[in-house]
Amino acid sequence: MPSLDFESEKQNFRDYYNENHGLLEGAKNSFVTLVNSLIRSSSDIALSKIEGRVKDRDECVKKFSRKYRTGLETAGHEYQIIDHVTDLIGVRVVCLYEDDIEKIKDLLCSHFEVVDITDKIAQIENTENSFGYKGLHLDLKLNNQRKTLPEYSKFVDFAFEIQIRTIIQDSWSVLDHKIKYKRSIPNNLKRRINSLAALFEVADREFREIRNATEEIMKAEDVTPEQISQESDQTEGGDGLGKPKTSRLNAFSFLKIANHFFRDFEFEAHKIDGFTEEIVSLKPNITRGKFNFYMRETISTVKKYKEFFETENPSDSLNPYTVIRHCLYLGDKDIFAKLLTNQAKDTFESWLAENF
């Protein structure tokens, strides 16, 4: 029963915590798994991490004392500490971009019962002192549909707090907590902290803008192989006789063309950048059409060589990157000679001499 006896209520909370700690951990794990599944099923949300924790018992008591005890006792309102600890179970979602926060909020609100929403982003941005911790906090419970499912039957009475932040906001939160005695430090140091927080905000916006600009570039490269093939007879950069300037080869157009020739291979972004740069360094004015032309004209020959090579070398293979190197070399041996080692060129040339 609620009371105004703090020592009694503190002991009651500690007893509750100790008796239910295993159940709380199970609920936390279940909520993390569910939230992770829901968000990752949405293909347009980029996540960094999802993690959970059960709040330390004594930290819960300290937070209650700091935020609620004085007001409740002054007003003569009897209390139970557990009723005021909304973040006993906590889940943190860290996404990449600011505009994903609202998407995650809408998604979770449609799958859980919403107890409360605290928008610390709006709180900070609507004040003159506009720098500080930013994030969105949702207090949630299982909705009626999930409460009926056997896997959640033990957790139907538990609420949990979910914090949604960007990577930048999460980094600022970690660093901000390491700055000791913020309220007591001199004004010149406070200004420096505010300046640093402003840089974090700018970084968040810039990452979002860079993503948007990158998506626009990708859309511009989203053409059909047939359209790219029509460019292949055009001189790189235009020929001065009325032929249009064609698109220079970049990582986006490389991926578009490579995926056409190697449909079952997953090209990794960090490798594509370096590989495309290597090609462009040897032929700076190469267009996507010309690259596609080299591939189209030589791929059948190189695939036959691949079969020969792998038959002769059962423990070795030519992956798509190596096949592309051979295709470009065969397309223009003078320009792309450096794409192959001397041994690889010698083996390839010997096979070509015997078969063509």
mmCIF file of C-alpha atoms in Angstrom:
data_model
loop_
_atom_site.group_PDB
_atom_site.id
_atom_site.type_symbol
_atom_site.label_atom_id
_atom_site.label_comp_id
_atom_site.label_asym_id
_atom_site.label_seq_id
_atom_site.Cartn_x
_atom_site.Cartn_y
_atom_site.Cartn_z
ATOM 1 C CA MET A 1 0.000 0.000 0.000
ATOM 2 C CA PRO A 2 1.234 3.552 -0.730
ATOM 3 C CA SER A 3 2.466 5.655 2.164
ATOM 4 C CA LEU A 4 4.487 8.762 3.042
ATOM 5 C CA ASP A 5 7.175 6.706 4.794
ATOM 6 C CA PHE A 6 10.173 6.979 2.460
ATOM 7 C CA GLU A 7 12.288 4.349 4.220
ATOM 8 C CA SER A 8 9.431 1.864 4.084
ATOM 9 C CA GLU A 9 8.712 2.598 0.427
ATOM 10 C CA LYS A 10 12.412 2.378 -0.436
ATOM 11 C CA GLN A 11 12.587 -1.089 1.108
ATOM 12 C CA ASN A 12 9.394 -2.145 -0.678
ATOM 13 C CA PHE A 13 10.897 -1.064 -3.994
ATOM 14 C CA ARG A 14 14.165 -2.890 -3.299
ATOM 15 C CA ASP A 15 12.234 -6.051 -2.459
ATOM 16 C CA TYR A 16 10.182 -5.742 -5.649
ATOM 17 C CA TYR A 17 13.329 -5.179 -7.720
ATOM 18 C CA ASN A 18 15.183 -8.138 -6.220
ATOM 19 C CA GLU A 19 12.229 -10.511 -6.611
ATOM 20 C CA ASN A 20 11.545 -9.507 -10.223
ATOM 21 C CA HIS A 21 15.013 -8.807 -11.591
ATOM 22 C CA GLY A 22 15.111 -11.971 -13.702
ATOM 23 C CA LEU A 23 11.673 -11.203 -15.127
ATOM 24 C CA LEU A 24 12.715 -7.618 -15.858
ATOM 25 C CA GLU A 25 15.761 -8.859 -17.755
ATOM 26 C CA GLY A 26 13.565 -11.213 -19.757
ATOM 27 C CA ALA A 27 11.144 -8.392 -20.576
ATOM 28 C CA LYS A 28 14.027 -6.156 -21.626
ATOM 29 C CA ASN A 29 15.413 -8.814 -23.972
ATOM 30 C CA SER A 30 11.967 -9.461 -25.426
ATOM 31 C CA PHE A 31 11.277 -5.750 -26.026
ATOM 32 C CA VAL A 32 14.694 -5.221 -27.649
ATOM 33 C CA THR A 33 14.099 -8.169 -29.987
ATOM 34 C CA LEU A 34 10.624 -6.946 -30.904
ATOM 35 C CA VAL A 35 11.676 -3.340 -31.514
ATOM 36 C CA ASN A 36 14.675 -4.504 -33.549
ATOM 37 C CA SER A 37 12.458 -6.727 -35.707
ATOM 38 C CA LEU A 38 9.881 -3.995 -36.314
ATOM 39 C CA ILE A 39 12.391 -1.329 -37.313
ATOM 40 C CA ARG A 40 14.622 -3.535 -39.441
ATOM 41 C CA SER A 41 11.578 -4.704 -41.375
ATOM 42 C CA SER A 42 11.314 -1.118 -42.640
ATOM 43 C CA SER A 43 13.845 -0.902 -45.461
ATOM 44 C CA ASP A 44 14.044 2.898 -45.481
ATOM 45 C CA ILE A 45 15.345 3.290 -41.900
ATOM 46 C CA ALA A 46 19.109 3.080 -41.393
ATOM 47 C CA LEU A 47 20.081 1.839 -37.921
ATOM 48 C CA SER A 48 23.330 1.976 -35.998
ATOM 49 C CA LYS A 49 22.333 -0.092 -32.970
ATOM 50 C CA ILE A 50 19.531 -1.124 -30.634
ATOM 51 C CA GLU A 51 20.337 -1.947 -27.022
ATOM 52 C CA GLY A 52 18.531 -2.314 -23.707
ATOM 53 C CA ARG A 53 19.136 -2.288 -19.974
ATOM 54 C CA VAL A 54 17.378 -2.728 -16.656
ATOM 55 C CA LYS A 55 18.058 0.385 -14.588
ATOM 56 C CA ASP A 56 20.197 -0.085 -11.475
ATOM 57 C CA ARG A 57 18.093 -0.474 -8.336
ATOM 58 C CA ASP A 58 19.695 2.288 -6.295
ATOM 59 C CA GLU A 59 19.771 4.643 -9.291
ATOM 60 C CA CYS A 60 15.998 4.279 -9.463
ATOM 61 C CA VAL A 61 15.662 5.328 -5.825
ATOM 62 C CA LYS A 62 18.000 8.311 -6.302
ATOM 63 C CA LYS A 63 16.062 9.478 -9.353
ATOM 64 C CA PHE A 64 12.757 9.211 -7.487
ATOM 65 C CA SER A 65 14.146 11.222 -4.582
ATOM 66 C CA ARG A 66 15.518 13.876 -6.911
ATOM 67 C CA LYS A 67 12.430 14.309 -9.099
ATOM 68 C CA TYR A 68 9.339 13.324 -7.117
ATOM 69 C CA ARG A 69 9.817 12.792 -3.387
ATOM 70 C CA THR A 70 9.747 16.401 -2.178
ATOM 71 C CA GLY A 71 6.701 17.345 -4.242
ATOM 72 C CA LEU A 72 4.713 14.280 -3.209
ATOM 73 C CA GLU A 73 5.508 14.592 0.483
ATOM 74 C CA THR A 74 4.873 18.353 0.508
ATOM 75 C CA ALA A 75 1.449 17.775 -1.073
ATOM 76 C CA GLY A 76 0.741 14.911 1.326
ATOM 77 C CA HIS A 77 0.314 12.416 -1.533
ATOM 78 C CA GLU A 78 1.074 8.844 -0.559
ATOM 79 C CA TYR A 79 3.257 7.028 -3.066
ATOM 80 C CA GLN A 80 4.941 3.851 -4.225
ATOM 81 C CA ILE A 81 8.338 4.363 -5.826
ATOM 82 C CA ILE A 82 7.670 1.825 -8.579
ATOM 83 C CA ASP A 83 4.790 3.978 -9.899
ATOM 84 C CA HIS A 84 7.210 6.816 -10.677
ATOM 85 C CA VAL A 85 10.058 4.840 -12.283
ATOM 86 C CA THR A 86 9.050 4.909 -15.938
ATOM 87 C CA ASP A 87 12.474 3.877 -17.240
ATOM 88 C CA LEU A 88 13.067 0.760 -15.136
ATOM 89 C CA ILE A 89 13.308 -1.054 -18.472
ATOM 90 C CA GLY A 90 15.032 1.031 -21.111
ATOM 91 C CA VAL A 91 15.620 0.510 -24.819
ATOM 92 C CA ARG A 92 17.829 2.765 -26.927
ATOM 93 C CA VAL A 93 17.536 3.018 -30.695
ATOM 94 C CA VAL A 94 20.388 4.792 -32.469
ATOM 95 C CA CYS A 95 19.696 5.654 -36.109
ATOM 96 C CA LEU A 96 21.800 7.419 -38.716
ATOM 97 C CA TYR A 97 19.703 10.402 -39.742
ATOM 98 C CA GLU A 98 17.486 12.993 -38.041
ATOM 99 C CA ASP A 99 14.445 12.376 -40.209
ATOM 100 C CA ASP A 100 14.508 8.680 -39.286
ATOM 101 C CA ILE A 101 13.557 9.586 -35.703
ATOM 102 C CA GLU A 102 10.022 10.553 -36.702
ATOM 103 C CA LYS A 103 9.685 7.427 -38.859
ATOM 104 C CA ILE A 104 10.706 5.221 -35.930
ATOM 105 C CA LYS A 105 8.324 7.054 -33.607
ATOM 106 C CA ASP A 106 5.365 6.561 -35.974
ATOM 107 C CA LEU A 107 6.255 2.901 -36.487
ATOM 108 C CA LEU A 108 6.509 2.103 -32.770
ATOM 109 C CA CYS A 109 3.407 4.087 -31.833
ATOM 110 C CA SER A 110 1.441 1.959 -34.293
ATOM 111 C CA HIS A 111 2.626 -1.281 -32.651
ATOM 112 C CA PHE A 112 2.565 -0.405 -28.931
ATOM 113 C CA GLU A 113 0.302 1.266 -26.429
ATOM 114 C CA VAL A 114 1.664 4.799 -25.913
ATOM 115 C CA VAL A 115 1.835 5.895 -22.257
ATOM 116 C CA ASP A 116 3.754 9.154 -22.761
ATOM 117 C CA ILE A 117 5.996 10.998 -25.229
ATOM 118 C CA THR A 118 8.803 13.372 -24.240
ATOM 119 C CA ASP A 119 10.265 15.283 -27.182
ATOM 120 C CA LYS A 120 13.590 16.595 -25.916
ATOM 121 C CA ILE A 121 14.468 17.701 -29.455
ATOM 122 C CA ALA A 122 11.567 20.174 -29.502
ATOM 123 C CA GLN A 123 12.286 21.247 -25.916
ATOM 124 C CA ILE A 124 15.849 22.200 -26.794
ATOM 125 C CA GLU A 125 15.094 23.786 -30.190
ATOM 126 C CA ASN A 126 12.288 25.954 -28.756
ATOM 127 C CA THR A 127 14.530 27.663 -26.208
ATOM 128 C CA GLU A 128 17.127 30.378 -26.587
ATOM 129 C CA ASN A 129 19.681 28.115 -24.949
ATOM 130 C CA SER A 130 19.301 25.764 -27.879
ATOM 131 C CA PHE A 131 22.114 23.335 -27.165
ATOM 132 C CA GLY A 132 22.009 20.250 -25.011
ATOM 133 C CA TYR A 133 20.866 16.631 -25.045
ATOM 134 C CA LYS A 134 18.478 15.937 -27.902
ATOM 135 C CA GLY A 135 16.429 12.812 -28.399
ATOM 136 C CA LEU A 136 12.899 11.458 -28.397
ATOM 137 C CA HIS A 137 11.634 9.415 -25.434
ATOM 138 C CA LEU A 138 8.572 7.179 -25.652
ATOM 139 C CA ASP A 139 6.986 5.377 -22.697
ATOM 140 C CA LEU A 140 5.348 2.281 -24.162
ATOM 141 C CA LYS A 141 3.515 -0.896 -23.194
ATOM 142 C CA LEU A 142 2.496 -3.947 -25.164
ATOM 143 C CA ASN A 143 -0.738 -3.353 -27.063
ATOM 144 C CA ASN A 144 -3.816 -5.500 -26.534
ATOM 145 C CA GLN A 145 -3.037 -7.723 -29.519
ATOM 146 C CA ARG A 146 0.426 -8.693 -28.284
ATOM 147 C CA LYS A 147 -0.736 -9.124 -24.696
ATOM 148 C CA THR A 148 -2.688 -12.175 -25.875
ATOM 149 C CA LEU A 149 0.386 -13.867 -27.371
ATOM 150 C CA PRO A 150 2.015 -16.588 -25.214
ATOM 151 C CA GLU A 151 5.568 -15.252 -25.682
ATOM 152 C CA TYR A 152 4.611 -11.957 -24.040
ATOM 153 C CA SER A 153 2.279 -13.264 -21.313
ATOM 154 C CA LYS A 154 4.829 -12.705 -18.528
ATOM 155 C CA PHE A 155 5.519 -9.115 -19.554
ATOM 156 C CA VAL A 156 2.047 -7.628 -20.038
ATOM 157 C CA ASP A 157 2.298 -5.424 -16.932
ATOM 158 C CA PHE A 158 5.703 -3.933 -17.783
ATOM 159 C CA ALA A 159 6.129 -0.564 -19.431
ATOM 160 C CA PHE A 160 9.436 0.512 -20.931
ATOM 161 C CA GLU A 161 11.075 3.724 -22.037
ATOM 162 C CA ILE A 162 12.587 3.882 -25.483
ATOM 163 C CA GLN A 163 15.090 6.579 -26.412
ATOM 164 C CA ILE A 164 15.473 7.363 -30.107
ATOM 165 C CA ARG A 165 18.611 9.249 -31.131
ATOM 166 C CA THR A 166 20.889 9.771 -34.093
ATOM 167 C CA ILE A 167 24.515 8.666 -33.891
ATOM 168 C CA ILE A 168 25.482 12.318 -33.463
ATOM 169 C CA GLN A 169 22.976 12.894 -30.653
ATOM 170 C CA ASP A 170 24.117 9.690 -28.958
ATOM 171 C CA SER A 171 27.767 10.751 -29.176
ATOM 172 C CA TRP A 172 26.940 14.168 -27.751
ATOM 173 C CA SER A 173 25.011 12.558 -24.882
ATOM 174 C CA VAL A 174 27.984 10.340 -23.991
ATOM 175 C CA LEU A 175 30.460 13.224 -24.116
ATOM 176 C CA ASP A 176 28.120 15.658 -22.363
ATOM 177 C CA HIS A 177 27.785 13.289 -19.400
ATOM 178 C CA LYS A 178 31.572 13.302 -19.044
ATOM 179 C CA ILE A 179 31.716 17.067 -18.536
ATOM 180 C CA LYS A 180 31.748 17.468 -14.762
ATOM 181 C CA TYR A 181 29.976 20.184 -12.782
ATOM 182 C CA LYS A 182 28.446 21.846 -15.876
ATOM 183 C CA ARG A 183 26.275 24.171 -13.795
ATOM 184 C CA SER A 184 29.248 25.535 -11.879
ATOM 185 C CA ILE A 185 31.844 26.025 -14.600
ATOM 186 C CA PRO A 186 32.713 29.575 -15.795
ATOM 187 C CA ASN A 187 30.673 31.190 -18.581
ATOM 188 C CA ASN A 188 33.553 31.089 -21.051
ATOM 189 C CA LEU A 189 33.653 27.293 -20.718
ATOM 190 C CA LYS A 190 29.877 27.074 -21.055
ATOM 191 C CA ARG A 191 30.125 29.013 -24.314
ATOM 192 C CA ARG A 192 32.715 26.541 -25.553
ATOM 193 C CA ILE A 193 30.392 23.656 -24.662
ATOM 194 C CA ASN A 194 27.556 25.363 -26.540
ATOM 195 C CA SER A 195 29.820 25.904 -29.545
ATOM 196 C CA LEU A 196 30.726 22.218 -29.513
ATOM 197 C CA ALA A 197 27.052 21.222 -29.273
ATOM 198 C CA ALA A 198 26.314 23.486 -32.244
ATOM 199 C CA LEU A 199 28.934 21.638 -34.305
ATOM 200 C CA PHE A 200 27.225 18.344 -33.453
ATOM 201 C CA GLU A 201 23.898 19.761 -34.671
ATOM 202 C CA VAL A 202 25.506 20.922 -37.910
ATOM 203 C CA ALA A 203 27.048 17.473 -38.392
ATOM 204 C CA ASP A 204 23.605 15.862 -38.002
ATOM 205 C CA ARG A 205 22.121 18.126 -40.667
ATOM 206 C CA GLU A 206 25.082 17.706 -43.013
ATOM 207 C CA PHE A 207 24.944 13.908 -42.854
ATOM 208 C CA ARG A 208 21.254 14.079 -43.780
ATOM 209 C CA GLU A 209 21.928 16.493 -46.656
ATOM 210 C CA ILE A 210 24.816 14.383 -47.935
ATOM 211 C CA ARG A 211 22.555 11.322 -47.877
ATOM 212 C CA ASN A 212 19.875 13.204 -49.828
ATOM 213 C CA ALA A 213 22.401 14.447 -52.386
ATOM 214 C CA THR A 214 23.841 10.956 -52.765
ATOM 215 C CA GLU A 215 20.370 9.540 -53.377
ATOM 216 C CA GLU A 216 19.844 12.132 -56.116
ATOM 217 C CA ILE A 217 23.084 11.057 -57.794
ATOM 218 C CA MET A 218 21.983 7.433 -57.589
ATOM 219 C CA LYS A 219 18.652 8.328 -59.188
ATOM 220 C CA ALA A 220 20.505 10.056 -62.018
ATOM 221 C CA GLU A 221 22.437 6.832 -62.647
ATOM 222 C CA ASP A 222 19.284 4.710 -62.567
ATOM 223 C CA VAL A 223 19.145 4.054 -66.296
ATOM 224 C CA THR A 224 18.625 0.825 -68.187
ATOM 225 C CA PRO A 225 21.523 -1.154 -69.680
ATOM 226 C CA GLU A 226 20.028 -0.351 -73.100
ATOM 227 C CA GLN A 227 20.315 3.390 -72.416
ATOM 228 C CA ILE A 228 23.899 2.945 -71.260
ATOM 229 C CA SER A 229 24.676 0.905 -74.363
ATOM 230 C CA GLN A 230 23.505 3.796 -76.535
ATOM 231 C CA GLU A 231 26.210 5.933 -74.979
ATOM 232 C CA SER A 232 29.008 3.490 -75.711
ATOM 233 C CA ASP A 233 29.746 4.793 -79.211
ATOM 234 C CA GLN A 234 29.936 8.397 -78.031
ATOM 235 C CA THR A 235 33.300 10.004 -77.460
ATOM 236 C CA GLU A 236 34.083 10.614 -73.808
ATOM 237 C CA GLY A 237 32.977 14.140 -72.901
ATOM 238 C CA GLY A 238 31.383 14.757 -76.322
ATOM 239 C CA ASP A 239 33.113 14.958 -79.691
ATOM 240 C CA GLY A 240 32.460 18.606 -80.554
ATOM 241 C CA LEU A 241 30.233 17.575 -83.470
ATOM 242 C CA GLY A 242 26.922 17.670 -81.709
ATOM 243 C CA LYS A 243 27.115 14.371 -79.850
ATOM 244 C CA PRO A 244 26.012 14.834 -76.234
ATOM 245 C CA LYS A 245 28.399 14.707 -73.309
ATOM 246 C CA THR A 246 28.006 11.353 -71.563
ATOM 247 C CA SER A 247 28.230 10.504 -67.881
ATOM 248 C CA ARG A 248 31.645 9.908 -66.428
ATOM 249 C CA LEU A 249 32.075 6.533 -64.747
ATOM 250 C CA ASN A 250 31.610 6.740 -60.995
ATOM 251 C CA ALA A 251 30.900 4.271 -58.194
ATOM 252 C CA PHE A 252 27.132 4.506 -58.753
ATOM 253 C CA SER A 253 27.231 3.822 -62.489
ATOM 254 C CA PHE A 254 29.904 1.146 -61.969
ATOM 255 C CA LEU A 255 27.556 -0.664 -59.584
ATOM 256 C CA LYS A 256 24.630 -0.345 -61.977
ATOM 257 C CA ILE A 257 26.617 -1.922 -64.822
ATOM 258 C CA ALA A 258 28.422 -4.511 -62.681
ATOM 259 C CA ASN A 259 25.127 -5.742 -61.226
ATOM 260 C CA HIS A 260 23.850 -6.253 -64.777
ATOM 261 C CA PHE A 261 26.736 -8.592 -65.622
ATOM 262 C CA PHE A 262 26.998 -10.287 -62.197
ATOM 263 C CA ARG A 263 23.434 -10.572 -60.923
ATOM 264 C CA ASP A 264 24.187 -13.054 -58.133
ATOM 265 C CA PHE A 265 27.178 -11.241 -56.641
ATOM 266 C CA GLU A 266 26.911 -8.649 -53.875
ATOM 267 C CA PHE A 267 29.359 -5.809 -54.499
ATOM 268 C CA GLU A 268 30.478 -4.119 -51.268
ATOM 269 C CA ALA A 269 30.322 -0.323 -51.197
ATOM 270 C CA HIS A 270 33.749 0.240 -49.643
ATOM 271 C CA LYS A 271 35.400 -1.907 -52.329
ATOM 272 C CA ILE A 272 33.503 -0.311 -55.213
ATOM 273 C CA ASP A 273 34.847 3.152 -54.430
ATOM 274 C CA GLY A 274 38.479 2.056 -54.530
ATOM 275 C CA PHE A 275 38.044 -0.165 -57.571
ATOM 276 C CA THR A 276 36.285 2.550 -59.584
ATOM 277 C CA GLU A 277 38.999 5.029 -58.617
ATOM 278 C CA GLU A 278 41.627 2.592 -59.867
ATOM 279 C CA ILE A 279 39.890 2.331 -63.253
ATOM 280 C CA VAL A 280 39.432 6.089 -63.591
ATOM 281 C CA SER A 281 43.071 6.726 -62.647
ATOM 282 C CA LEU A 282 44.121 4.766 -65.757
ATOM 283 C CA LYS A 283 41.505 6.325 -68.074
ATOM 284 C CA PRO A 284 40.322 9.609 -66.506
ATOM 285 C CA ASN A 285 37.741 10.373 -69.196
ATOM 286 C CA ILE A 286 36.086 6.935 -69.199
ATOM 287 C CA THR A 287 32.284 7.123 -69.355
ATOM 288 C CA ARG A 288 29.760 4.646 -68.077
ATOM 289 C CA GLY A 289 28.893 3.898 -71.695
ATOM 290 C CA LYS A 290 32.506 3.095 -72.564
ATOM 291 C CA PHE A 291 32.891 0.913 -69.479
ATOM 292 C CA ASN A 292 29.702 -0.915 -70.441
ATOM 293 C CA PHE A 293 31.062 -1.279 -74.016
ATOM 294 C CA TYR A 294 34.286 -2.908 -72.765
ATOM 295 C CA MET A 295 32.312 -5.312 -70.602
ATOM 296 C CA ARG A 296 29.784 -6.222 -73.286
ATOM 297 C CA GLU A 297 32.420 -6.844 -75.947
ATOM 298 C CA THR A 298 34.806 -8.954 -73.851
ATOM 299 C CA ILE A 299 32.785 -10.698 -71.147
ATOM 300 C CA SER A 300 32.085 -13.875 -73.140
ATOM 301 C CA THR A 301 35.779 -14.380 -73.902
ATOM 302 C CA VAL A 302 36.813 -13.738 -70.309
ATOM 303 C CA LYS A 303 34.163 -16.150 -69.001
ATOM 304 C CA LYS A 304 35.647 -18.887 -71.216
ATOM 305 C CA TYR A 305 39.074 -18.043 -69.827
ATOM 306 C CA LYS A 306 37.630 -18.181 -66.310
ATOM 307 C CA GLU A 307 36.399 -21.732 -66.924
ATOM 308 C CA PHE A 308 39.833 -22.740 -68.228
ATOM 309 C CA PHE A 309 41.678 -21.054 -65.354
ATOM 310 C CA GLU A 310 39.538 -22.611 -62.631
ATOM 311 C CA THR A 311 39.803 -26.061 -64.220
ATOM 312 C CA GLU A 312 43.589 -25.729 -64.234
ATOM 313 C CA ASN A 313 43.625 -24.231 -60.726
ATOM 314 C CA PRO A 314 40.919 -25.999 -58.659
ATOM 315 C CA SER A 315 41.902 -24.184 -55.458
ATOM 316 C CA ASP A 316 41.680 -20.754 -57.061
ATOM 317 C CA SER A 317 38.969 -18.729 -58.783
ATOM 318 C CA LEU A 318 38.381 -15.472 -60.612
ATOM 319 C CA ASN A 319 35.902 -13.330 -58.700
ATOM 320 C CA PRO A 320 33.845 -10.646 -60.481
ATOM 321 C CA TYR A 321 36.402 -7.934 -59.719
ATOM 322 C CA THR A 322 39.123 -10.026 -61.343
ATOM 323 C CA VAL A 323 36.860 -10.827 -64.293
ATOM 324 C CA ILE A 324 36.268 -7.088 -64.790
ATOM 325 C CA ARG A 325 40.033 -6.486 -64.692
ATOM 326 C CA HIS A 326 40.487 -9.030 -67.487
ATOM 327 C CA CYS A 327 37.608 -7.524 -69.484
ATOM 328 C CA LEU A 328 39.094 -4.023 -69.337
ATOM 329 C CA TYR A 329 42.550 -5.315 -70.160
ATOM 330 C CA LEU A 330 41.184 -7.183 -73.175
ATOM 331 C CA GLY A 331 39.253 -4.073 -74.186
ATOM 332 C CA ASP A 332 42.348 -1.845 -74.203
ATOM 333 C CA LYS A 333 45.633 -3.540 -73.311
ATOM 334 C CA ASP A 334 47.706 -0.367 -73.453
ATOM 335 C CA ILE A 335 45.532 1.627 -71.055
ATOM 336 C CA PHE A 336 44.533 -1.115 -68.627
ATOM 337 C CA ALA A 337 47.728 -3.188 -68.481
ATOM 338 C CA LYS A 338 48.279 -2.175 -64.853
ATOM 339 C CA LEU A 339 45.019 -3.799 -63.773
ATOM 340 C CA LEU A 340 46.665 -7.242 -64.002
ATOM 341 C CA THR A 341 49.884 -8.576 -62.537
ATOM 342 C CA ASN A 342 52.579 -9.679 -64.974
ATOM 343 C CA GLN A 343 51.871 -13.329 -64.157
ATOM 344 C CA ALA A 344 48.133 -12.874 -64.735
ATOM 345 C CA LYS A 345 48.774 -11.147 -68.074
ATOM 346 C CA ASP A 346 51.187 -13.848 -69.224
ATOM 347 C CA THR A 347 48.726 -16.637 -68.369
ATOM 348 C CA PHE A 348 45.850 -14.784 -70.061
ATOM 349 C CA GLU A 349 47.893 -13.964 -73.171
ATOM 350 C CA SER A 350 49.063 -17.583 -73.528
ATOM 351 C CA TRP A 351 45.469 -18.776 -73.406
ATOM 352 C CA LEU A 352 44.373 -16.109 -75.905
ATOM 353 C CA ALA A 353 47.173 -17.117 -78.310
ATOM 354 C CA GLU A 354 46.081 -20.754 -78.199
ATOM 355 C CA ASN A 355 42.367 -20.120 -78.551
ATOM 356 C CA PHE A 356 41.984 -17.017 -80.761
#
